[in-house]
Short mmCIF file of C-alpha atoms and ligand atoms in Angstrom, two decimals:
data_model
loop_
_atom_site.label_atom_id
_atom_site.label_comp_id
_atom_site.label_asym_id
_atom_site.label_seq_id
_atom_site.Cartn_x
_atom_site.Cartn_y
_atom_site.Cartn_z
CA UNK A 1196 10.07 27.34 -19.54
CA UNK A 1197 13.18 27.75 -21.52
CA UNK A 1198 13.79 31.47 -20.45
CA UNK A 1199 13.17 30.37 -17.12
CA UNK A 1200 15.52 27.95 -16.97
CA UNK A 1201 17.89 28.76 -19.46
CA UNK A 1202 21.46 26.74 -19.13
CA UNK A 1203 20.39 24.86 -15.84
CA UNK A 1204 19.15 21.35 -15.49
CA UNK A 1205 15.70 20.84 -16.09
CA UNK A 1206 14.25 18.16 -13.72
CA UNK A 1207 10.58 17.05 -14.19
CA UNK A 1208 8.53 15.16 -11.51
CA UNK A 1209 5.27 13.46 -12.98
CA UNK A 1210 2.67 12.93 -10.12
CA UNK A 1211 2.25 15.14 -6.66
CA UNK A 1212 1.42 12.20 -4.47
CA UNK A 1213 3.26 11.06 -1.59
CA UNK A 1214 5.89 9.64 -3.87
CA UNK A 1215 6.32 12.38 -5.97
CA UNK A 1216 5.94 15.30 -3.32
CA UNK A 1217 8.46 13.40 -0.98
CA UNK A 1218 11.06 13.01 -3.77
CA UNK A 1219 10.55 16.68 -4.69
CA UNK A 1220 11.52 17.78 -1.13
CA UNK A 1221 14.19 15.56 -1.25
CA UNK A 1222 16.07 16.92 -4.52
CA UNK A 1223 15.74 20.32 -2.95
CA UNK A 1224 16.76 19.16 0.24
CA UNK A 1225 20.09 17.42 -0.95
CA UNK A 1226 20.66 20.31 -3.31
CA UNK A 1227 20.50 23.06 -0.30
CA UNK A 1228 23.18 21.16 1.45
CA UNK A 1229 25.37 21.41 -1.52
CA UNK A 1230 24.48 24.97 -2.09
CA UNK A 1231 23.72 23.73 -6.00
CA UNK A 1232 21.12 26.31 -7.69
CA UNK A 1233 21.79 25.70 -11.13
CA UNK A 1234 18.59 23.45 -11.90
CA UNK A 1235 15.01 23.76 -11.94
CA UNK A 1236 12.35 21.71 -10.93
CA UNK A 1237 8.64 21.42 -12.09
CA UNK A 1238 5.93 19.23 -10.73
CA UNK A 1239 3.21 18.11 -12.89
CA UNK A 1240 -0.15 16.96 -11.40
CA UNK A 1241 -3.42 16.43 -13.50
CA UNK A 1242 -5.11 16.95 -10.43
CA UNK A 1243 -4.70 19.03 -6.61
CA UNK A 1244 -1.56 18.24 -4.60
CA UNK A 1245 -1.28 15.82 -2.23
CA UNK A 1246 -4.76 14.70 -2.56
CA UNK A 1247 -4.36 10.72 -2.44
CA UNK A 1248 -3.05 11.03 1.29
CA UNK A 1249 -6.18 12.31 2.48
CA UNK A 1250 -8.18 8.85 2.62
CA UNK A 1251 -4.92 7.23 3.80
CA UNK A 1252 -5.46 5.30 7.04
CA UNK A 1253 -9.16 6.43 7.06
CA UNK A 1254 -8.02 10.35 7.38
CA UNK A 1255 -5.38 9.39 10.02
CA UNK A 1256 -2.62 8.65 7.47
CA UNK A 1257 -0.72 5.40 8.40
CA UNK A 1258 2.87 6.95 8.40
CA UNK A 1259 4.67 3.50 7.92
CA UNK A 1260 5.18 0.30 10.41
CA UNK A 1261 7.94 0.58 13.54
CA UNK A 1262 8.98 -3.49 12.30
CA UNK A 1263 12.95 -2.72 13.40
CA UNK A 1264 14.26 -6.05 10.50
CA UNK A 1265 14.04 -4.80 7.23
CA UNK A 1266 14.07 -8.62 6.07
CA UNK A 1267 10.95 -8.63 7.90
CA UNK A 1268 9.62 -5.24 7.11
CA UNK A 1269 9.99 -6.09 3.56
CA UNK A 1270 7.78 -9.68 3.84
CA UNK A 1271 5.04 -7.42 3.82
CA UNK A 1272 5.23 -6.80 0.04
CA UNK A 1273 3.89 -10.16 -1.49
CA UNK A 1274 5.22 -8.12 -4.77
CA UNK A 1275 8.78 -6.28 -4.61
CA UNK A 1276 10.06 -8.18 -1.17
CA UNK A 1277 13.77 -8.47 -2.68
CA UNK A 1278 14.16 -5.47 -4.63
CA UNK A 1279 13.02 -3.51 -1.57
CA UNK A 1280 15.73 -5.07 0.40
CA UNK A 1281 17.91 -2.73 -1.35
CA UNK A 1282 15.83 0.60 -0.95
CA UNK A 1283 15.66 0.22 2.58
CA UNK A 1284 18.83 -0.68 3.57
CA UNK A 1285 19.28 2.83 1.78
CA UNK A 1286 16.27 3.99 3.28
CA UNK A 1287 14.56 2.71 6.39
CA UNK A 1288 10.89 3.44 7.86
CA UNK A 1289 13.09 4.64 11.13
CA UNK A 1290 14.73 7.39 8.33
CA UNK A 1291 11.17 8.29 6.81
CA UNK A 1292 10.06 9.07 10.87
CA UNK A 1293 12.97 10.85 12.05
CA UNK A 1294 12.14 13.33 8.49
CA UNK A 1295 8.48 13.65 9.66
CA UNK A 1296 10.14 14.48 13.41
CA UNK A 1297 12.75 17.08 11.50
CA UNK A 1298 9.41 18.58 9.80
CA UNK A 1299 7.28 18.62 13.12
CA UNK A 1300 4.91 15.95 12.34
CA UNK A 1301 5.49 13.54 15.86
CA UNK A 1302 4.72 10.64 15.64
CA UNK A 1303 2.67 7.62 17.75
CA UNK A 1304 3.52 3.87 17.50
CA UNK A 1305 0.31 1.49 17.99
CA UNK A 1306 0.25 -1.94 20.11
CA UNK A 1307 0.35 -3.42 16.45
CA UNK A 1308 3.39 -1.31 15.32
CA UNK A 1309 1.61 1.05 12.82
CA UNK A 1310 3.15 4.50 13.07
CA UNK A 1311 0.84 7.70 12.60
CA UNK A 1312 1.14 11.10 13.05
CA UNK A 1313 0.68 12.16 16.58
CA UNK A 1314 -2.45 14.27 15.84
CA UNK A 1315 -4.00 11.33 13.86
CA UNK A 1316 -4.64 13.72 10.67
CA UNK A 1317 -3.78 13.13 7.03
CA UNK A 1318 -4.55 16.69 6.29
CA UNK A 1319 -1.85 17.76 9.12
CA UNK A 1320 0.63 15.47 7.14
CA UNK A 1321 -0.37 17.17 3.78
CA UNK A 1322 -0.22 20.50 5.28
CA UNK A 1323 3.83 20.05 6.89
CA UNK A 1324 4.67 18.44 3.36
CA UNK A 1325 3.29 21.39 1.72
CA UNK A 1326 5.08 23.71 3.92
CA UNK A 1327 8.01 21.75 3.68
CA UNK A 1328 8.35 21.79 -0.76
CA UNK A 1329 6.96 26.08 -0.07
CA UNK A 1330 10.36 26.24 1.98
CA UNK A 1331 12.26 26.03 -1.33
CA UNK A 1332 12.90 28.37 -4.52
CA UNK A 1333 13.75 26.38 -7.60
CA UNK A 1334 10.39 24.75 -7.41
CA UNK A 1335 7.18 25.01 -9.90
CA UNK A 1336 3.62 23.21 -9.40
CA UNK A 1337 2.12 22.55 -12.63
CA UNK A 1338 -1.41 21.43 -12.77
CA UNK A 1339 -1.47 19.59 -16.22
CA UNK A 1340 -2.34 15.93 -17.31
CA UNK A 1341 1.32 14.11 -18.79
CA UNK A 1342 0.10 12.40 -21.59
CA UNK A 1343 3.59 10.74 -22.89
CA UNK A 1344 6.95 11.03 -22.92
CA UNK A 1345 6.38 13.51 -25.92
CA UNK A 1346 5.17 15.84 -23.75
CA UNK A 1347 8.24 16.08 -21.16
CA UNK A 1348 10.81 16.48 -24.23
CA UNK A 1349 12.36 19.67 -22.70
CA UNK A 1350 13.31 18.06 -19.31
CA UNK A 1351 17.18 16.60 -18.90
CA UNK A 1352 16.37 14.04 -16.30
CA UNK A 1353 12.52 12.75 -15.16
CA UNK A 1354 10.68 11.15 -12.95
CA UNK A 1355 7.67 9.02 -13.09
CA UNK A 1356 5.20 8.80 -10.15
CA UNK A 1357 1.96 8.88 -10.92
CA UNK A 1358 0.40 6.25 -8.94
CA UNK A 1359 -1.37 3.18 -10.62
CA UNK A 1360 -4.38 4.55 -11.74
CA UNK A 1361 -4.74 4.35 -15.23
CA UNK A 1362 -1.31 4.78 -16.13
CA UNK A 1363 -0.68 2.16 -18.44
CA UNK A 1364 -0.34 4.17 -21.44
CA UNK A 1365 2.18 6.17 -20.06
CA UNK A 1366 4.48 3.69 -18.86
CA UNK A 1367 4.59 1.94 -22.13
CA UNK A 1368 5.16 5.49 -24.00
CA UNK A 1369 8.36 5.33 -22.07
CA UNK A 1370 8.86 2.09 -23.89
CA UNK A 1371 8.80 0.32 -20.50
CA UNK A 1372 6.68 -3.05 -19.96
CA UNK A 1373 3.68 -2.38 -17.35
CA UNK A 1374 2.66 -5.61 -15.36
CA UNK A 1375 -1.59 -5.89 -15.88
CA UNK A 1376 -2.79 -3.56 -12.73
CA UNK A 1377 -4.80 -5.86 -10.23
CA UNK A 1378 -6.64 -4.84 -7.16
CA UNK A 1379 -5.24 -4.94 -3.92
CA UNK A 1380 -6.29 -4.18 -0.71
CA UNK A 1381 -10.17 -4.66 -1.44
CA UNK A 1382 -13.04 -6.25 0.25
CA UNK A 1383 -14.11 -9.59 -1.35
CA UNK A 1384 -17.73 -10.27 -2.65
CA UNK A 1385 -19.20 -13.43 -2.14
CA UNK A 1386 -21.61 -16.29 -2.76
CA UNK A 1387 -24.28 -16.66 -0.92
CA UNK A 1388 -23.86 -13.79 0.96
CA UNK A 1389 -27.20 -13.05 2.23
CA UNK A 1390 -27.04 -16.22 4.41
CA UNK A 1391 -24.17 -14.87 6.60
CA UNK A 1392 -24.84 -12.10 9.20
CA UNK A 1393 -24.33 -8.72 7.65
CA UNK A 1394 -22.29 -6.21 10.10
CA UNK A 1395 -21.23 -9.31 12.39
CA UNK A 1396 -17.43 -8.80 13.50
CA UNK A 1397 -15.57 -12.52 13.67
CA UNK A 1398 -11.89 -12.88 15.77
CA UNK A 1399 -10.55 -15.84 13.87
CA UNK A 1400 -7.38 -17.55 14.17
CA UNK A 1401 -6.22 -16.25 10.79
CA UNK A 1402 -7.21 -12.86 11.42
CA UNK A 1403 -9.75 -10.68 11.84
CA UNK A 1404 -12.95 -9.99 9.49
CA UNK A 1405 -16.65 -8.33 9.04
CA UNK A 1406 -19.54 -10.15 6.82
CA UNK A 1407 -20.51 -6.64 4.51
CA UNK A 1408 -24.14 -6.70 2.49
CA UNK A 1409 -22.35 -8.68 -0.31
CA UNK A 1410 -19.62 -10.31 1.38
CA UNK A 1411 -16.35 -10.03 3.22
CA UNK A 1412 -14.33 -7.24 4.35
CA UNK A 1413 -11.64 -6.28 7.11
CA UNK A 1414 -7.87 -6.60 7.62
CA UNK A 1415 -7.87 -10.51 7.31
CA UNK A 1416 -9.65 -10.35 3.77
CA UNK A 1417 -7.16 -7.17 2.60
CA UNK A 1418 -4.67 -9.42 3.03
CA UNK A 1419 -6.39 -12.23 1.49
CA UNK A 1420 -7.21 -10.27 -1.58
CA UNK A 1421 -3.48 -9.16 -1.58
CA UNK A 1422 -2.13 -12.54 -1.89
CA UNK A 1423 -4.43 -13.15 -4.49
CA UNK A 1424 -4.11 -10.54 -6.66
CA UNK A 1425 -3.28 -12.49 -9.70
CA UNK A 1426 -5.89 -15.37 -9.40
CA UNK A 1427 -9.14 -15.71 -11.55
CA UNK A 1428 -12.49 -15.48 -10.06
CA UNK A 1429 -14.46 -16.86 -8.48
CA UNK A 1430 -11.58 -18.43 -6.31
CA UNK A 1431 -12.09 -20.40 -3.15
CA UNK A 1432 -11.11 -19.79 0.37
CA UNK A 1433 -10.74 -21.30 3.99
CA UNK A 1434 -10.94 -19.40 6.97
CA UNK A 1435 -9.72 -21.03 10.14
CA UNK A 1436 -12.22 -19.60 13.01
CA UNK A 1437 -10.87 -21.49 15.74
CA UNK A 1438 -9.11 -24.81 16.59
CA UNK A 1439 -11.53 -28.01 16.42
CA UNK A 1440 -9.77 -29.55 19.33
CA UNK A 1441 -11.10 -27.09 21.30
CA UNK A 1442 -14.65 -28.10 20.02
CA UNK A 1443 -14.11 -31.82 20.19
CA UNK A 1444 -12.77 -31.43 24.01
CA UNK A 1445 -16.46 -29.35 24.93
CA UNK A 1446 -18.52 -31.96 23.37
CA UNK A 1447 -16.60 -34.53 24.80
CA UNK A 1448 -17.86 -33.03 28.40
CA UNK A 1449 -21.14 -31.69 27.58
CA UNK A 1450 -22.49 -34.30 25.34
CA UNK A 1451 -25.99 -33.09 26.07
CA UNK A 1452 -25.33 -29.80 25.41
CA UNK A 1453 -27.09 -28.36 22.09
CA UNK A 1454 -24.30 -28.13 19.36
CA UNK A 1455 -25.07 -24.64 18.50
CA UNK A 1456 -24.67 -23.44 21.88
CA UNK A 1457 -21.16 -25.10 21.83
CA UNK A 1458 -19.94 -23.39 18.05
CA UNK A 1459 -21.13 -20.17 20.42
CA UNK A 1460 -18.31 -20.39 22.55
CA UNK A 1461 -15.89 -19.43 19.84
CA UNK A 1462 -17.78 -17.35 16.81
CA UNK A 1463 -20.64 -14.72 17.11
CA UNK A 1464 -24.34 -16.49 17.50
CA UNK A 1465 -25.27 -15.57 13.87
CA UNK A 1466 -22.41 -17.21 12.28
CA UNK A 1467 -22.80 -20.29 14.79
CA UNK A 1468 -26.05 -20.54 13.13
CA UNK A 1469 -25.44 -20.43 9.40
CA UNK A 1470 -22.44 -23.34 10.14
CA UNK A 1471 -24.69 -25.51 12.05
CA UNK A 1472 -27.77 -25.04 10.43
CA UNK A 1473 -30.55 -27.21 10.42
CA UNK A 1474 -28.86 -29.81 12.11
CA UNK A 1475 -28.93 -28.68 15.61
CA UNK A 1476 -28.13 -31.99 17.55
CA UNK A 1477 -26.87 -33.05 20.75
CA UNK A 1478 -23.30 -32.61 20.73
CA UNK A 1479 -22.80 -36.11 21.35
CA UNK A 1480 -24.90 -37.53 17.97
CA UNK A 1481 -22.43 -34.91 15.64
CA UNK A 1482 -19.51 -36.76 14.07
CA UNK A 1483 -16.25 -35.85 14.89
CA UNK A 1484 -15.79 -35.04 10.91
CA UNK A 1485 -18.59 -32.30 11.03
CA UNK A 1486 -16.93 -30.96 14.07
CA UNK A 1487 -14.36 -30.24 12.25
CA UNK A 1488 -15.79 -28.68 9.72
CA UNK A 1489 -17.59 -26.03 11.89
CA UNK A 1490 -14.53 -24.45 12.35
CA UNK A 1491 -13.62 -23.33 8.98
CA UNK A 1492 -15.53 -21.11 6.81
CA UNK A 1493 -15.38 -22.29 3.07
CA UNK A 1494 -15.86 -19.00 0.97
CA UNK A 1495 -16.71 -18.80 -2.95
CA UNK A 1496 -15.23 -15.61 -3.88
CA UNK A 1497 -16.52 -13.39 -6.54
CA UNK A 1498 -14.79 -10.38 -7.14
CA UNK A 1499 -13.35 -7.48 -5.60
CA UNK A 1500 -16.01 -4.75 -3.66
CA UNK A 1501 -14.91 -0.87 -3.19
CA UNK A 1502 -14.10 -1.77 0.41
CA UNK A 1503 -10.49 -0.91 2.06
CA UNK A 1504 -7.87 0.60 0.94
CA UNK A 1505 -7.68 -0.68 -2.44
CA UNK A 1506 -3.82 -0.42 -3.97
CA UNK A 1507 -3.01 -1.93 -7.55
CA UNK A 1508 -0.68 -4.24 -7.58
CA UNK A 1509 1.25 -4.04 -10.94
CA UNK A 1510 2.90 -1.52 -13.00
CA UNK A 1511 6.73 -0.76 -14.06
CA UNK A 1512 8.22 -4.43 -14.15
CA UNK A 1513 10.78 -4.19 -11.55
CA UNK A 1514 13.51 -6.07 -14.39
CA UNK A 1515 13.83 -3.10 -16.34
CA UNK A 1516 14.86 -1.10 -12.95
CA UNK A 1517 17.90 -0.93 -11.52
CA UNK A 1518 18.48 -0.86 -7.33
CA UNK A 1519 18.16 2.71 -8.04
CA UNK A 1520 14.84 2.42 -9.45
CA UNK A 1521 16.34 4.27 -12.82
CA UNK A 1522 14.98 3.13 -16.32
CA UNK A 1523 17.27 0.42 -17.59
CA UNK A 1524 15.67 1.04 -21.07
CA UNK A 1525 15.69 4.91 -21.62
CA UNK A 1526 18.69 7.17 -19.94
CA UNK A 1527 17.63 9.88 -17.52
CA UNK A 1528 14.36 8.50 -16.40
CA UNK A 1529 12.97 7.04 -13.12
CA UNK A 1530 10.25 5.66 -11.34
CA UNK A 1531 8.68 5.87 -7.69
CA UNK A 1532 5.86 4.60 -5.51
CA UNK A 1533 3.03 2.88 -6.10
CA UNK A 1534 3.90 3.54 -10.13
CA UNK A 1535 6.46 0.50 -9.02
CA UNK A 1536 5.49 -3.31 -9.58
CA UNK A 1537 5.55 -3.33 -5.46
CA UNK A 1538 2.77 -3.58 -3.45
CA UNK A 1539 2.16 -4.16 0.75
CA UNK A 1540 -0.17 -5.14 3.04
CA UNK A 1541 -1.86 -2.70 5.07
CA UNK A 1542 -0.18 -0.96 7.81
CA UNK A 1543 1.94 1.60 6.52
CA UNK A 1544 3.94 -0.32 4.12
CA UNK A 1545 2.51 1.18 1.11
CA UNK A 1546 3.48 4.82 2.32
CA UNK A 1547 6.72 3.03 3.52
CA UNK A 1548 7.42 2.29 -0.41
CA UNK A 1549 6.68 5.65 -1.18
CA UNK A 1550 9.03 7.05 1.02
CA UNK A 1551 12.03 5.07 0.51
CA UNK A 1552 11.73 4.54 -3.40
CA UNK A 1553 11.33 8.52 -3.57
CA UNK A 1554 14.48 9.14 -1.05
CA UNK A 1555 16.62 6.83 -3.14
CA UNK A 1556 15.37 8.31 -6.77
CA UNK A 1557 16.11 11.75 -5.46
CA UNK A 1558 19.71 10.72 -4.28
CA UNK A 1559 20.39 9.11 -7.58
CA UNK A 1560 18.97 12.19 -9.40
CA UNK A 1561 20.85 14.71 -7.25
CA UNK A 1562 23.89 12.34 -7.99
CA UNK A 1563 23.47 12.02 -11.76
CA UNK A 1564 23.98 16.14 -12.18
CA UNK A 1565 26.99 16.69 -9.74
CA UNK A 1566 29.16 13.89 -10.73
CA UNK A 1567 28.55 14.82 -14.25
C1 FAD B 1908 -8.50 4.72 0.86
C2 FAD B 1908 -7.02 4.46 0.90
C3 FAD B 1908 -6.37 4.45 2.13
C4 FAD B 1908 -5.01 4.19 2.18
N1 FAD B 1908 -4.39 4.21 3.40
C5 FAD B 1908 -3.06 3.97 3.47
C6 FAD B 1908 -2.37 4.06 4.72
O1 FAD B 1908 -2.93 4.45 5.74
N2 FAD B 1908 -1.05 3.72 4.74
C7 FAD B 1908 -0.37 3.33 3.61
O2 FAD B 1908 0.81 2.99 3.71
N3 FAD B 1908 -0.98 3.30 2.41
C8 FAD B 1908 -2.29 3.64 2.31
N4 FAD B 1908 -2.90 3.63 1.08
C9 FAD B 1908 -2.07 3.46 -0.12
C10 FAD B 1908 -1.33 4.78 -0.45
O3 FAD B 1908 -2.26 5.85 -0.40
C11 FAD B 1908 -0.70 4.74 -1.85
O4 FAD B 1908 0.18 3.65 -1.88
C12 FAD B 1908 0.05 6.03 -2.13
O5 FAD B 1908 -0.86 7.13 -2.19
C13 FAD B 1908 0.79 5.96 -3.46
O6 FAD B 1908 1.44 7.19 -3.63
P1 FAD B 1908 1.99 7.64 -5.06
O7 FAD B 1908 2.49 9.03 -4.89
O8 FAD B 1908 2.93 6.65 -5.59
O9 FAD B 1908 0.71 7.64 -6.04
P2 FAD B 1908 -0.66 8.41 -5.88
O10 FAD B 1908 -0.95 8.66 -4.45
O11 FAD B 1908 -1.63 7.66 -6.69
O12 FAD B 1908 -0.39 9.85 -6.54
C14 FAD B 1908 -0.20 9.98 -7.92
C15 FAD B 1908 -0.43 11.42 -8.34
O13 FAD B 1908 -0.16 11.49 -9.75
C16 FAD B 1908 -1.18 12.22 -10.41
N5 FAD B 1908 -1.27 11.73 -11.79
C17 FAD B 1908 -1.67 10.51 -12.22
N6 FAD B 1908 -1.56 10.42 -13.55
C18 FAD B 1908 -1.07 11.60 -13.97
C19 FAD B 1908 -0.74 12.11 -15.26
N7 FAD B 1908 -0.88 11.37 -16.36
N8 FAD B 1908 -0.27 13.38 -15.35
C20 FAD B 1908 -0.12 14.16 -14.22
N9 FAD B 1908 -0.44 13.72 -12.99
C21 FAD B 1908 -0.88 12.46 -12.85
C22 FAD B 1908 -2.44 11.95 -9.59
O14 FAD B 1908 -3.36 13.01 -9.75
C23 FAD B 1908 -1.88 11.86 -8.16
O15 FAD B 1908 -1.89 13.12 -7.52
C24 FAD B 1908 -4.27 3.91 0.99
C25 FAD B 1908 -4.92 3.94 -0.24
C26 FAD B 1908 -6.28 4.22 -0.29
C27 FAD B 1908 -6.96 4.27 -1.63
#
């Protein structure tokens, strides 16, 4: 290393994710335009390249979310909403697409404003990010486990973006405080949950969801799960299926009717059957109190299953960051991605994080050394 690089800057990324791949391309990127050669740049990954965007988006890779506000955009993080405000005012999911256009990934937009790659392929994504860092000289991939700080003592400036898997340890060797990882994302087990209808899709008004062999899963519980990161189990929930009025107004003109056969109308049989229960009665002899309750679904949760797409939230506490996402507490050090205390919802905006936090670390990087 030191006769390789001898007298030039000595820049170390930690992590070959998204994050850390995109910043990578980025340094080189902004130091090409410069014409600046006098710095070297190694990658470090414990494990194969790129790897983690494989699964994203169930091996379509969910680019990022066309949502044009960036107030808005960024109320999709119930952890890092403010500080994110920054980053993509700097830089925006439109900037992340028109890079995938400028490496020949196109792109698609679907009716609910997710944006994937045109050919629906993760590995297609991998394989123009790869081509894009090969472009460049300057560049080494290292496959080795970063235990420390200790181990990166030859470097002049680093970078920290190793995702949120067991990476604890290494944040606090930087002498930085890690917020306790939590899972995100996740399916939700729950009691009782051989009574409900295993495999049955419901539409409800919160959102949508699926009853799994041990519980709950789908883009309304992700989001659920999200939100409640942070709380003990078991926790309790309330799902709104649909709205009682609705209910009230059929009984009130089919009083005969069988009250099961009304709860039909608006959830799957097989759920209309574990809510009413026993007490199948002429719609006319229910109360209007039970009525109501035959539109929610009360839910004992138990614990996160292995279901979804299952980000931590947690990890460098965003106070010891500044808008650049550089170490407050130790000079010459960064952090990017999913490393972050930030975490979104599903629909791109965890890639979306990735992206930005990794343009605006490289820019600050690439920065740091010229205006020496
Ligand atoms: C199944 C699944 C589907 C998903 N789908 C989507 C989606 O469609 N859209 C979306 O926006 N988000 C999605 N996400 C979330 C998204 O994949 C992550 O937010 C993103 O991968 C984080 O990127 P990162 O580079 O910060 O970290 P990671 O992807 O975790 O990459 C970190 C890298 O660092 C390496 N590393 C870790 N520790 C060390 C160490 N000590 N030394 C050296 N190397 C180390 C790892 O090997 C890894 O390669 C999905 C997640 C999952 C699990």
């Amino acid at each position: 290393m030191v006769r390789y690089c001898r007298n030039k800057v000595k820049i170390a990324i930690v992590g070959a994710g998204p994050s850390g791949v995109y910043c990578a391309i980025n340094i080189l990127q902004l130091f090409k335009e410069i014409d600046f050669k006098d710095y070297c740049l190694d990658i470090f990954d414990k494990g194969q390249i790129l790897r983690t965007i494989l699964p994203t988006g169930n091996g379509r890779c969910n680019l990022t979310n066309n949502i044009a506000d960036i107030k808005e955009f960024a109320s999709n993080y119930p952890r890092g909403e403010k500080f994110l405000y920054s980053l993509f005012s700097r830089y925006s999911n439109f900037d992340a697409i028109d890079f995938f256009h400028s490496i020949g990934i196109e792109t698609i937009v679907e009716a609910d404003g997710r944006v994937f790659p045109k050919l629906q392929s993760s590995k297609f994504v991998k394989d123009k990010l790869l081509d894009k860092l090969n472009s460049f000289s300057n560049v080494r991939l290292l496959n080795k486990k970063i235990n420390s700080k200790d181990d990166l003592k030859l470097y002049d400036k680093i970078i920290v973006c190793c995702g949120s898997r067991s990476t604890k340890s290494l944040i606090e060797s930087f002498s930085h405080t890690c917020v306790d990882f939590k899972k995100a994302l996740c399916g939700l087990k729950i009691e009782n949950s051989s009574i409900y209808p295993k495999g049955v899709s419901v539409k409800s008004l919160d959102g949508d969801f699926i009853f799994t062999k041990d519980g709950v899963s789908g883009p309304l519980i992700f989001k659920i799960s999200s939100v409640n990161a942070y709380k003990n189990f078991p926790y309790e929930i309330d799902i709104n299926l649909f709205n009682f009025e609705d209910l009230i107004d059929l009984s009130n003109r089919f009083p005969k009717k069988s009250i099961l056969n009304l709860v039909a109308n608006f959830v799957p049989k097989s759920l209309a059957l574990v809510l009413v229960g026993s007490e199948n009665k002429k719609a006319a002899e229910v109360s209007k109190q039970k009525l109501i309750s035959y539109s929610k679904l009360h839910l004992k949760v138990l614990s996160c299953s292995s279901m979804g797409e299952i980000v931590n939230a947690g990890g460098v506490c965003l106070k010891e960051l500044d808008k650049n996402c550089k170490s407050k507490i130790s000079d010459n050090l960064w952090f990017c991605g999913e490393i972050i205390d930030i975490d979104g919802f599903c629909g791109g905006f965890n890639l979306q994080n990735c992206w930005s936090s990794a343009y605006v670390v490289a820019f600050d990087v690439v920065s740091s050394i010229i205006n020496k």
